[in-house]
Amino acid sequence: MKVAVIGTGYVGSVTGACLAEMGNTVICVDNNADKVAQFSQGKVPLHEKGLDELVERNLDNKNLRFTTDLNDALRNSDIIFIAVGTPPNEDGSADLSHVVTVAQSIGQLMDHPLIVVDKSTVPIGTAEMVSNTIAEELKKRGADIKFDVVSNPEFLAQGTAVKDFMEPSRIVVGADDPKVLETMQELYSPFMRREGRFYAMDPKTAETVKYASNCFLAAKISVNNELANICARVGADFDDVRRAMGADPRIGEPFMYASPGFGGSCFPKDVRALIKIANDNGYEAKMFMQTLETNNEQKHILSDMVITNLGPDLTGKTFAIWGLAFKAGTDDMRESSAVDIVNDLIGKGATIKAHDPEAMGMATQPEYFGNNPSISYFDSKYEALNGVDGLLVVTEWKEFRSVDFDEMKKRMKDAVIFDGRLLYNPKKMKELGFDYKSIGRNV
């Protein structure tokens, strides 16, 4: 099939590359010429496992190309994916200005029937709005060209987005025309090795599925963190609690972890957006409001632990931070707990030695730490430990799981670990001579 993808963020670029991998002819469009040039040279300007290889391979076999020319993409495609950003407004609603601009451009430029697919995470009712916008532009031209607007939310987790697209847990498509649903099912058929993964519904229901899924998962994380905090106070071990709970099929093992809170570009934004949507429709989503409140408090759990154990004045003390990204497998620091933790510690007078496999370049951007002299960065996790008064494990990178504890003790001034991911065994840490503190445990 002939496909265009408008927007080359991680959703758009992954969508385009994966569709090209299955033999479709794909044109990815972006108004950022530098970004298009990088992609066209096979240089992926974002960190997403496996994406580099897909882009390079499909550029070589001519299934994939990148351009700034939207008109060219529309002329040479039959299915158009809208995958532009929908950042949050101050009131929590999604900013649809980029979506509207793209819809207007489609209406102004299209010259043959198209299926337009909303891939961006958008509020309920956006498919209808996009359809009305395109129709209005066609009317201005006096053009009568058939088109359909489809809602097809993405369920891609950063760090595993390529795998998630190639091996989807479900494909949700909302459309009013059965023939359009058949076309979308045909497009996705190479990705559905198992039956029953294609869910056809109306557009508003499909739009709701995305928000419902992310809000449910965010709430599950906050429930786990509440339980972990209770465990720490009553002397229970949340790691054992979550394993036993997860064995119940009604609860399930995935996402049964304690952490310093969720972050990233999806969960916080989508919870706020659904709260706003509920309010606009006369309903107060109290549980999701509590989910955000619990999460905001949880982001300070590790820094509070440091202050409780070492006192409120941390002047002259240095701490190592392992992990800056909001999760492993990405360089994304949007709403990362590490930002709150580092700022809390610096605010109490501490200096920071940080290591992250991917996010250190991102950390120096002005919206995060910029050129803050209280933070230094190290390519080696062990080098970051030299002379520190303690280590805080913030992100669950695999390289932090199996470590040389003797090397750590040799480098650290004080062998104190504040574990935000329950990576280490408390008994073993005590035997090795570490002063070990962990969320979800009274140790």
Coordinates of C-alpha atoms in Angstrom, one line a residue:
M1 CA 0.0 0.0 0.0
K2 CA 1.0 3.6 -0.5
V3 CA 1.3 5.4 2.9
A4 CA 2.3 8.8 4.1
V5 CA 3.1 9.6 7.8
I6 CA 3.0 13.2 8.8
G7 CA 5.3 13.8 11.8
T8 CA 8.6 12.1 12.6
G9 CA 8.7 11.9 16.3
Y10 CA 9.0 8.5 17.9
V11 CA 5.5 7.5 17.0
G12 CA 5.6 8.7 13.4
S13 CA 9.1 7.4 12.6
V14 CA 8.4 4.0 14.1
T15 CA 5.1 3.8 12.3
G16 CA 6.6 4.7 9.0
A17 CA 9.7 2.4 9.3
C18 CA 7.6 -0.6 10.5
L19 CA 5.0 -0.2 7.7
A20 CA 7.9 0.0 5.2
E21 CA 9.5 -3.1 6.7
M22 CA 6.4 -5.0 5.6
G23 CA 6.7 -3.9 2.0
N24 CA 4.5 -0.8 1.9
T25 CA 5.8 2.3 0.1
V26 CA 6.0 4.9 2.9
I27 CA 6.7 8.7 2.7
C28 CA 7.5 10.4 6.1
V29 CA 6.8 14.1 6.2
D30 CA 8.2 16.7 8.6
N31 CA 8.5 20.5 8.4
N32 CA 11.9 20.3 10.2
A33 CA 14.4 20.2 7.3
D34 CA 17.3 19.3 9.5
K35 CA 15.4 16.3 10.9
V36 CA 14.4 15.1 7.4
A37 CA 18.0 15.4 6.3
Q38 CA 19.2 13.3 9.2
F39 CA 16.6 10.6 8.6
S40 CA 17.3 10.6 4.9
Q41 CA 21.0 9.8 5.6
G42 CA 20.0 7.0 7.9
K43 CA 20.8 8.9 11.1
V44 CA 17.9 8.6 13.5
P45 CA 17.8 11.7 15.7
L46 CA 16.2 9.9 18.6
H47 CA 16.9 6.9 20.8
E48 CA 14.6 4.0 20.0
K49 CA 15.9 0.4 20.0
G50 CA 16.0 -1.2 16.6
L51 CA 14.8 1.9 14.7
D52 CA 18.2 2.8 13.2
E53 CA 18.4 -0.6 11.4
L54 CA 14.8 -0.4 10.1
V55 CA 15.3 3.1 8.7
E56 CA 18.6 2.3 7.1
R57 CA 17.3 -1.0 5.5
N58 CA 14.2 0.5 4.1
L59 CA 15.9 3.6 2.8
D60 CA 18.2 1.2 0.9
N61 CA 15.4 -0.9 -0.5
K62 CA 13.5 2.3 -1.5
N63 CA 10.4 1.4 0.6
L64 CA 10.9 4.5 2.8
R65 CA 11.8 8.1 2.2
F66 CA 11.6 11.4 4.1
T67 CA 10.6 14.8 2.8
T68 CA 9.4 18.2 3.8
D69 CA 7.0 18.3 0.8
L70 CA 3.5 17.4 2.0
N71 CA 2.0 18.0 -1.4
D72 CA 4.3 15.3 -2.9
A73 CA 3.4 12.9 -0.1
L74 CA -0.3 13.4 -0.5
R75 CA -0.2 12.9 -4.3
N76 CA 1.7 9.7 -4.0
S77 CA -0.2 8.1 -1.1
D78 CA -3.6 6.6 -0.3
I79 CA -3.5 6.3 3.5
I80 CA -2.3 9.3 5.5
F81 CA -1.2 8.9 9.1
I82 CA -1.3 12.1 11.3
A83 CA 1.4 11.6 13.9
V84 CA 2.2 15.1 15.0
G85 CA 2.7 16.2 18.6
T86 CA -0.3 17.1 20.9
P87 CA 1.5 18.7 23.9
P88 CA -0.6 19.6 27.0
N89 CA -2.1 23.0 27.4
E90 CA -1.9 24.7 30.8
D91 CA -5.4 23.4 31.7
G92 CA -4.4 19.8 31.0
S93 CA -6.2 19.6 27.6
A94 CA -4.3 18.5 24.5
D95 CA -3.0 21.2 22.1
L96 CA -4.5 20.2 18.8
S97 CA -3.0 23.1 16.8
H98 CA -0.6 20.8 14.8
V99 CA -3.4 18.3 14.1
V100 CA -5.7 21.1 12.8
T101 CA -2.9 22.6 10.6
V102 CA -2.3 19.2 9.1
A103 CA -6.0 18.6 8.5
Q104 CA -6.3 22.0 6.8
S105 CA -3.3 21.2 4.6
I106 CA -4.8 17.9 3.6
G107 CA -8.1 19.5 2.6
Q108 CA -6.2 22.2 0.6
L109 CA -3.9 19.8 -1.2
M110 CA -5.6 16.4 -1.7
D111 CA -6.4 15.5 -5.3
H112 CA -7.7 11.9 -4.9
P113 CA -9.6 9.8 -2.3
L114 CA -7.8 9.3 0.9
I115 CA -8.0 7.5 4.2
V116 CA -6.8 9.9 6.9
V117 CA -5.7 8.2 10.1
D118 CA -5.4 9.9 13.5
K119 CA -2.3 8.2 15.1
S120 CA -1.5 11.0 17.5
T121 CA -3.0 10.7 21.0
V122 CA -6.0 13.0 20.7
P123 CA -9.1 13.9 22.7
I124 CA -12.4 12.1 22.1
G125 CA -14.1 13.7 19.2
T126 CA -10.9 14.6 17.3
A127 CA -11.7 12.3 14.3
E128 CA -14.9 14.2 13.8
M129 CA -13.1 17.6 14.1
V130 CA -10.5 16.5 11.6
S131 CA -13.2 15.3 9.2
N132 CA -15.0 18.6 9.5
T133 CA -11.8 20.6 9.0
I134 CA -10.9 18.7 5.8
A135 CA -14.5 19.0 4.5
E136 CA -14.4 22.8 5.1
E137 CA -11.2 23.2 3.1
L138 CA -12.5 21.1 0.2
K139 CA -15.7 23.2 0.2
K140 CA -13.6 26.3 -0.1
R141 CA -12.0 24.8 -3.2
G142 CA -15.3 23.6 -4.6
A143 CA -13.8 20.1 -4.7
D144 CA -15.8 16.9 -4.2
I145 CA -13.2 14.3 -3.2
K146 CA -14.1 11.3 -1.0
F147 CA -12.2 10.8 2.2
D148 CA -12.6 9.0 5.5
V149 CA -11.1 9.8 8.9
V150 CA -10.0 6.9 11.1
S151 CA -8.9 6.8 14.7
N152 CA -6.0 4.4 15.2
P153 CA -4.4 5.1 18.6
E154 CA -0.8 3.9 19.2
F155 CA 0.2 1.7 22.1
L156 CA 4.0 2.1 21.8
A157 CA 6.2 2.2 24.8
Q158 CA 9.3 4.2 24.5
G159 CA 12.3 1.9 24.4
T160 CA 10.3 -1.0 23.0
A161 CA 8.3 0.9 20.4
V162 CA 9.6 -1.1 17.4
K163 CA 8.9 -4.4 19.1
D164 CA 5.5 -3.1 20.2
F165 CA 4.6 -2.2 16.6
M166 CA 5.9 -5.3 15.0
E167 CA 4.3 -7.6 17.6
P168 CA 1.2 -5.7 18.8
S169 CA -0.9 -6.7 21.8
R170 CA -3.9 -5.2 19.9
I171 CA -4.7 -3.0 17.0
V172 CA -7.6 -0.6 17.6
V173 CA -9.3 1.1 14.6
G174 CA -12.3 3.3 14.8
A175 CA -14.1 4.0 11.5
D176 CA -17.7 4.4 10.4
D177 CA -17.3 2.7 6.9
P178 CA -16.9 -1.1 6.9
K179 CA -14.8 -0.9 3.7
V180 CA -12.4 1.4 5.4
L181 CA -12.1 -1.0 8.3
E182 CA -11.3 -3.8 5.8
T183 CA -8.6 -1.7 4.3
M184 CA -7.0 -0.9 7.7
Q185 CA -7.2 -4.6 8.6
E186 CA -5.4 -5.5 5.3
L187 CA -2.7 -2.9 6.1
Y188 CA -2.1 -4.4 9.5
S189 CA -2.5 -8.0 8.6
P190 CA 1.2 -8.7 8.4
F191 CA 1.5 -7.7 12.1
M192 CA -1.2 -10.0 13.3
R193 CA 0.2 -13.5 13.4
R194 CA -2.4 -14.4 16.0
E195 CA -6.2 -14.0 15.5
G196 CA -8.3 -11.7 17.6
R197 CA -5.9 -8.7 17.8
F198 CA -7.8 -6.4 15.5
Y199 CA -10.5 -4.4 17.3
A200 CA -12.9 -2.5 15.1
M201 CA -15.2 0.1 16.6
D202 CA -16.4 3.7 16.1
P203 CA -14.0 6.6 16.2
K204 CA -15.0 8.0 19.6
T205 CA -14.7 4.6 21.2
A206 CA -11.2 4.1 19.7
E207 CA -10.1 7.5 21.0
T208 CA -11.3 6.6 24.4
V209 CA -9.4 3.3 24.5
K210 CA -6.0 5.1 24.4
Y211 CA -6.8 7.4 27.3
A212 CA -8.4 4.6 29.3
S213 CA -5.4 2.3 28.9
N214 CA -2.8 4.9 29.9
C215 CA -4.9 6.1 32.8
F216 CA -5.5 2.6 34.1
L217 CA -1.8 1.8 33.9
A218 CA -0.8 5.1 35.6
A219 CA -3.3 4.3 38.4
K220 CA -1.8 0.8 38.8
I221 CA 1.6 2.3 39.2
S222 CA 0.3 4.7 41.9
V223 CA -1.5 1.9 43.7
N224 CA 1.8 -0.1 43.7
N225 CA 3.7 2.8 45.1
E226 CA 1.1 3.4 47.8
L227 CA 1.4 -0.3 48.8
A228 CA 5.2 -0.1 48.7
N229 CA 5.2 2.9 51.0
I230 CA 2.9 1.1 53.5
C231 CA 5.2 -2.0 53.3
A232 CA 8.2 0.2 54.2
R233 CA 6.3 1.4 57.3
V234 CA 5.0 -1.9 58.6
G235 CA 8.1 -4.0 58.0
A236 CA 6.9 -5.9 54.9
D237 CA 8.8 -6.4 51.7
F238 CA 6.9 -5.1 48.7
D239 CA 9.0 -7.2 46.3
D240 CA 7.5 -10.3 47.8
V241 CA 4.1 -8.7 48.1
R242 CA 3.9 -7.8 44.4
R243 CA 5.1 -11.2 43.3
A244 CA 2.3 -12.9 45.3
M245 CA -0.3 -10.4 44.1
G246 CA 0.8 -10.7 40.5
A247 CA 0.1 -14.4 40.6
D248 CA -3.6 -13.6 40.8
P249 CA -4.7 -13.5 37.1
R250 CA -7.2 -10.8 38.0
I251 CA -4.3 -8.6 38.9
G252 CA -1.4 -9.8 36.7
E253 CA 2.3 -9.4 37.0
P254 CA 3.0 -6.6 34.5
F255 CA 3.4 -3.2 36.0
M256 CA 3.6 -4.7 39.5
Y257 CA 6.6 -2.7 40.5
A258 CA 7.4 0.1 43.0
S259 CA 9.3 3.2 41.6
P260 CA 10.0 6.8 42.3
G261 CA 6.9 7.6 40.2
F262 CA 5.9 7.6 36.5
G263 CA 6.9 10.2 34.0
G264 CA 7.5 10.6 30.2
S265 CA 5.4 12.1 27.5
C266 CA 2.3 9.8 27.8
F267 CA 1.0 8.9 31.3
P268 CA 1.1 12.3 33.0
K269 CA -0.3 14.1 29.9
D270 CA -3.0 11.6 29.2
V271 CA -4.2 11.4 32.8
R272 CA -4.5 15.2 32.9
A273 CA -6.3 15.2 29.5
L274 CA -8.9 12.6 30.6
I275 CA -9.5 14.5 33.8
K276 CA -10.1 17.6 31.7
I277 CA -12.4 15.7 29.3
A278 CA -14.4 14.4 32.3
N279 CA -14.7 17.9 33.7
D280 CA -15.8 19.3 30.4
N281 CA -18.6 16.7 30.4
G282 CA -19.8 17.3 34.0
Y283 CA -17.9 14.6 35.8
E284 CA -15.1 14.8 38.4
A285 CA -12.6 12.0 37.9
K286 CA -11.5 11.8 41.5
M287 CA -9.5 8.6 41.3
F288 CA -7.4 9.9 38.4
M289 CA -6.9 13.2 40.2
Q290 CA -5.6 11.2 43.2
T291 CA -3.3 9.2 40.8
L292 CA -1.6 12.4 39.8
E293 CA -1.3 13.6 43.4
T294 CA 0.1 10.3 44.6
N295 CA 2.6 10.3 41.7
N296 CA 3.7 13.9 42.4
E297 CA 4.5 13.0 46.0
Q298 CA 6.2 9.7 45.0
K299 CA 8.7 11.6 42.8
H300 CA 10.3 13.0 46.1
I301 CA 10.4 9.6 47.9
L302 CA 14.2 9.0 47.3
S303 CA 15.3 12.6 48.1
D304 CA 13.1 12.5 51.3
M305 CA 14.8 9.2 52.2
V306 CA 18.2 10.9 51.9
I307 CA 17.1 13.8 54.0
T308 CA 15.5 11.6 56.7
N309 CA 18.7 9.6 57.0
L310 CA 21.4 12.3 56.6
G311 CA 19.6 15.5 57.7
P312 CA 18.2 18.5 56.0
D313 CA 21.5 20.2 55.4
L314 CA 23.4 18.4 52.7
T315 CA 26.1 21.0 52.2
G316 CA 29.4 19.4 51.4
K317 CA 27.9 16.1 50.5
T318 CA 28.0 14.5 47.1
F319 CA 25.6 11.9 45.7
A320 CA 25.8 9.6 42.7
I321 CA 22.6 9.4 40.6
W322 CA 22.2 6.2 38.4
G323 CA 19.5 7.0 35.9
L324 CA 18.2 10.3 34.5
A325 CA 15.7 9.1 31.9
F326 CA 12.1 8.6 33.0
K327 CA 12.5 4.9 32.2
A328 CA 15.1 2.5 30.8
G329 CA 15.5 2.3 27.0
T330 CA 15.1 5.9 26.2
D331 CA 16.8 9.3 26.5
D332 CA 13.5 11.0 27.3
M333 CA 13.5 13.1 30.5
R334 CA 10.1 14.6 30.3
E335 CA 8.6 14.6 33.8
S336 CA 11.3 12.2 34.9
S337 CA 11.5 11.7 38.7
A338 CA 15.3 12.2 38.4
V339 CA 14.7 15.9 37.7
D340 CA 12.8 16.3 41.0
I341 CA 15.2 14.2 43.0
V342 CA 18.3 16.1 41.7
N343 CA 16.7 19.5 42.3
D344 CA 15.7 18.5 45.8
L345 CA 19.2 17.4 46.7
I346 CA 20.9 20.4 45.1
G347 CA 18.4 22.6 47.0
K348 CA 19.7 21.2 50.2
G349 CA 23.3 22.0 49.3
A350 CA 24.4 18.7 47.7
T351 CA 26.4 18.2 44.5
I352 CA 25.6 15.4 42.1
K353 CA 27.6 13.0 40.0
A354 CA 25.2 11.5 37.4
H355 CA 25.3 8.6 35.0
D356 CA 22.8 7.5 32.4
P357 CA 23.4 5.3 29.4
E358 CA 21.4 7.5 27.0
A359 CA 20.1 10.7 28.7
M360 CA 23.1 12.7 29.8
G361 CA 23.1 14.8 26.6
M362 CA 19.4 15.5 27.2
A363 CA 20.1 16.5 30.8
T364 CA 22.2 19.4 29.8
Q365 CA 19.3 21.0 27.9
P366 CA 17.9 24.2 29.4
E367 CA 14.6 22.7 30.3
Y368 CA 16.4 20.3 32.6
F369 CA 19.7 21.1 34.3
G370 CA 21.4 23.2 31.7
N371 CA 24.9 24.1 32.8
N372 CA 24.2 23.7 36.5
P373 CA 27.7 23.6 38.2
S374 CA 26.4 21.4 40.9
I375 CA 26.0 18.5 38.5
S376 CA 28.8 16.5 36.7
Y377 CA 28.3 13.6 34.2
F378 CA 30.2 10.4 33.9
D379 CA 30.3 7.9 31.0
S380 CA 30.9 5.1 33.5
K381 CA 28.6 4.2 36.3
Y382 CA 31.5 3.3 38.5
E383 CA 33.4 6.6 37.9
A384 CA 30.3 8.4 39.1
L385 CA 30.8 6.7 42.5
N386 CA 34.2 8.2 43.3
G387 CA 34.2 9.8 46.7
V388 CA 30.4 10.0 47.0
D389 CA 28.4 10.0 50.3
G390 CA 25.7 7.8 48.8
L391 CA 24.2 6.4 45.6
L392 CA 20.6 6.8 44.4
V393 CA 19.3 4.3 41.9
V394 CA 16.6 6.1 40.0
T395 CA 16.1 4.4 36.6
E396 CA 15.8 0.6 36.0
W397 CA 18.5 0.3 33.3
K398 CA 19.7 -3.4 33.0
E399 CA 23.3 -2.4 33.5
F400 CA 22.4 -1.4 37.1
R401 CA 21.1 -4.9 38.0
S402 CA 24.3 -6.9 38.0
V403 CA 27.1 -4.8 39.4
D404 CA 30.5 -5.3 41.0
F405 CA 29.7 -4.4 44.6
D406 CA 33.4 -4.6 45.7
E407 CA 34.3 -2.0 43.0
M408 CA 31.4 0.1 44.3
K409 CA 32.6 0.0 47.9
K410 CA 36.1 0.8 46.9
R411 CA 35.1 3.9 45.1
M412 CA 32.4 5.3 47.5
K413 CA 33.3 7.4 50.5
D414 CA 30.3 6.0 52.4
A415 CA 28.7 2.7 51.2
V416 CA 25.1 4.0 51.3
I417 CA 22.6 3.0 48.7
F418 CA 19.1 4.5 48.2
D419 CA 17.4 2.0 45.9
G420 CA 14.4 3.4 44.0
R421 CA 13.8 0.2 41.9
L422 CA 14.2 -2.7 44.4
L423 CA 17.1 -4.0 42.3
Y424 CA 19.2 -5.5 45.1
N425 CA 18.7 -8.1 47.8
P426 CA 18.6 -6.4 51.3
K427 CA 20.2 -9.4 53.1
K428 CA 23.1 -9.6 50.6
M429 CA 23.6 -5.9 50.8
K430 CA 23.9 -6.1 54.6
E431 CA 26.4 -9.0 54.3
L432 CA 28.5 -6.9 51.9
G433 CA 28.6 -4.1 54.4
F434 CA 26.3 -1.6 52.6
D435 CA 24.0 0.7 54.4
Y436 CA 21.1 -0.1 52.1
K437 CA 17.8 1.8 52.0
S438 CA 15.0 0.9 49.6
I439 CA 11.5 2.0 48.7
G440 CA 9.0 -0.7 49.6
R441 CA 11.1 -2.2 52.4
N442 CA 11.8 -1.4 56.0
V443 CA 15.6 -1.9 55.9

